[in-house]
Amino acid sequence: MAISDLLGGFADAITPVNLLFALLGVLLGTAVGVLPGIGPAMTVALLLPATYVLEPTSALIMFAGIYYGGMYGGSTTSILLNTPGESASIMTALEGNKMAKAGRGSAALATAAIGSFVAGTIATLLLALVAPTLVEVAIGVTTADYFALAVLAFVAVASVLGSSPLRGLASLCLGLYLGLVGTDVLSGQERFTLGIPQLSDGIDVVVVAVALFAVGEALYVASRLRKGSVQVIDHKGSWMTREDLRRSWKPWLRGTAFGFPFGVMPAGGAEIPTFLSYATEKKLTKHPEEFGHGAIEGVAGPEAANNASAAGVLVPLLTLGIPTSATAAIILAAFQGYGIQPGPTLLTTEGPLVWALIASLFIGNAMLLVLNLPLVGLWVKLLKIPRPYLYAGILTFASLGSFAVNADPLDLVILLGLGLLGFAMRRFGWPVAPAVIGLILGPIAETNLRRALAISDGDLSVLVDSWFSRVVLILALLALVGPVVLRAVRGRRATPAELARDQEEDREVQKAANREGWGS
Amino acid sequence: MSVVVVGYVPHPRGRAALEHGVLEAHRRGASLVVVNSSRGDALVDEEFVRGDRLRALHDELAATGLTTEVRQPVRGRDAAEELADVCRETGAELLVIGLRKRSAVGKLLMGSAAQRILLDVDCPVLGVKSPPREA
Amino acid sequence: MNEAEESVAAETSATPVAQRPGRFSGELVGAVLLAALGVYLLVDAGAIAVPGSSNTVGPRFFPYAVGGLSVATGALLALRVLRGDRGPADDGEDVDPDAPTDWRAVAVIAVAFVAHALLINVVGWPLAVALMFAAVATTLQGRLTPAAAVRPFLVGLTVGCVVWIVFVKALNVALPGGVVLEFLTSWL
């Protein structure tokens, strides 16, 4: 049944227009993955206004392409420039850059690209297989269960993304507050609008996402602009040899096995599976002496894990409507822009759309494999754009996206205000993603909570009525208390002085790495 | 001791400038200062020499038997300003630069670093074109 | 990977690291403001009208919950900051963690962006973009002379016009183009 649905999805995705949007998406995605300072979350946020003019299928196919493309682009810069744009690429940079320095850059790029393709394809296949089954389970989920899931997502996102759970919570609070502003859906009452008529519709998700991701980033980078450039290692040497392939295929598969489940879990993220994959490959390899000096297994495994987790993130998004990463949250906002509410019913109400999206992920993956290796030179050229133009350009697109929402200059002033908030959060080390997830998931959580309590006539015990919600809430409690308990057990290490010393050590390492890579 | 300054970029025109700079320094019994600057405003600057290429450049200069020095300022300024600065500071006798081949239209659009250098620098300037086969 | 200068504890630690003594952390302000936001939510939630005689959870409940969470988080975070805990400032490829904060750049961008917002309906989006682009790029170049602003302005004008044509003429986004550009492209 799923197979015929998937084939139907392919039929929809292979129309010339949708192929074009898939191509546009993967090209844009790779470009922003390569460019410093721009990530897939920011790009999808900047392109959210496209939902006003494009068909839902086309727009979502493009966004999915951006999401996957960003992963590929990140590995390119990690290998050739040793600048891992995100924590999930650190492991790739570790071995990949060493390989490039040893004249095996092409092999590193190839194993990363093919590994990403293999992992992406397998993980997307798993997504296609798991989604219908999960939906059948989820269809029996009550509003109370749904509220529990949202709480789990909040807690997991706040405590995992970012440096400290408290700062994640602070960011989450800001997002929840922004989500409260406007007219209450259930009662029609205005809340926290300060009497400003434009606020009665709420603060637009586009404006908040663009402000926190794009404007905040531009302001923050401007305040501490790096001077100097990094050395690009020539990607010379042969592409993969038979030996490389023999050493790569098992790490690809193992990496996929690590990445996918972590992606499916709320806030599992891509960081932990890449670390796990690296550690595993280091243990299993027949060439332990090469680790730290450019071992191909150390690129193949983590890169596969990274991509597989990206596909895993789509499972809770498409089956439950729960975003577990910033990009997923903004894709959810895109769904909402079309009046579609992701959730257990998505697959039945919007089946063709979802299957076309999944099919386009396969297509996008194949496109990335074909395009990425020959185009590496082009991507590196992109990095010659001077930073002043790059960040001025980001602000240009931020203005475009936010102004297009309502054609109201006031939106741009709000955009700047929230951008300054994003700037401050970056300075304080408050992660931005929980705020966006709180903004998008907060109203969903509130609605479900109140519906659940309305059905039970205000009896709070309804929230822990089912096994499902009990398990989920206990998981949420664990995610919240776990880090605190861990710290208590570890005891001594948590004193500020020791923390500072730890951090100082890390900083020295970082500095040494910088000295190696950065100009003056 | 008099000084000859060379503006160097890792292109044929930069190589040509370096060759002529070495010749001139020998002829004048002067020391050689090789300048390779970067504005440092992009993540990647392929005209900035480093790593293996920098080592190769140092080896090559050592083989000339001249007193040589390589300067690589990264201060967010144009090559013209950096060269003018070095020439002034070292009291250079001659500056050697490589010229790129460019059509009149290209020049109109992009401006010309060479023109800026001629205007900014006080000492005599020797402009060298890259050998035709490599251009 | 995320460690930066804010990570160094200022008051309580005796770590042998370079620190700026008595350095005030802006994060304290952030934490206090978050707690204040929570108080505002708690107080103002009481003013939300509850329609009818609903005996279940109404529109006030969630604001109370968020307000309470904000107050608690803000207060705890303020305590942590006072005890010397600093959040590691965000890292990035283009961010120099050791650089002093360039407040002038932040101010120029903020002012340029507000000016841009107010100019859109007057001179059209492309020209408003060009002016903002020029101001931002020139500031980030670190040289604020009229001559240094010419190229950023031309680049910004090109970007603005191309984007405007693509989005307005091809994608039908509503965006004022300004008299000149709208006249020139009226045949499209």
PDB file of C-alpha atoms in Angstrom, chain B residues 1-2 4 19-32 64 66 93-94 96 126:
ATOM      1  CA  MET B   1      70.712  49.357   0.749  1.00  0.00           C
ATOM      2  CA  SER B   2      68.173  50.057  -1.908  1.00  0.00           C
ATOM      3  CA  VAL B   4      62.871  46.667  -4.948  1.00  0.00           C
ATOM      4  CA  GLU B  19      60.862  37.251 -12.246  1.00  0.00           C
ATOM      5  CA  HIS B  20      61.439  40.837 -13.306  1.00  0.00           C
ATOM      6  CA  GLY B  21      61.699  41.952  -9.713  1.00  0.00           C
ATOM      7  CA  VAL B  22      64.462  39.427  -9.084  1.00  0.00           C
ATOM      8  CA  LEU B  23      66.279  40.560 -12.231  1.00  0.00           C
ATOM      9  CA  GLU B  24      66.026  44.217 -11.246  1.00  0.00           C
ATOM     10  CA  ALA B  25      67.181  43.538  -7.701  1.00  0.00           C
ATOM     11  CA  HIS B  26      70.271  41.710  -8.980  1.00  0.00           C
ATOM     12  CA  ARG B  27      70.983  44.513 -11.452  1.00  0.00           C
ATOM     13  CA  ARG B  28      70.684  47.185  -8.792  1.00  0.00           C
ATOM     14  CA  GLY B  29      72.255  45.206  -5.967  1.00  0.00           C
ATOM     15  CA  ALA B  30      69.099  45.796  -4.032  1.00  0.00           C
ATOM     16  CA  SER B  31      67.138  43.713  -1.545  1.00  0.00           C
ATOM     17  CA  LEU B  32      63.756  42.343  -2.545  1.00  0.00           C
ATOM     18  CA  THR B  64      68.014  33.769  -5.740  1.00  0.00           C
ATOM     19  CA  LEU B  66      69.218  38.057  -2.663  1.00  0.00           C
ATOM     20  CA  GLU B  93      63.686  52.412  -5.553  1.00  0.00           C
ATOM     21  CA  LEU B  94      61.304  50.503  -7.802  1.00  0.00           C
ATOM     22  CA  VAL B  96      57.236  45.847 -10.015  1.00  0.00           C
ATOM     23  CA  LEU B 126      57.517  48.770 -13.675  1.00  0.00           C
TER      24      LEU B 126
END
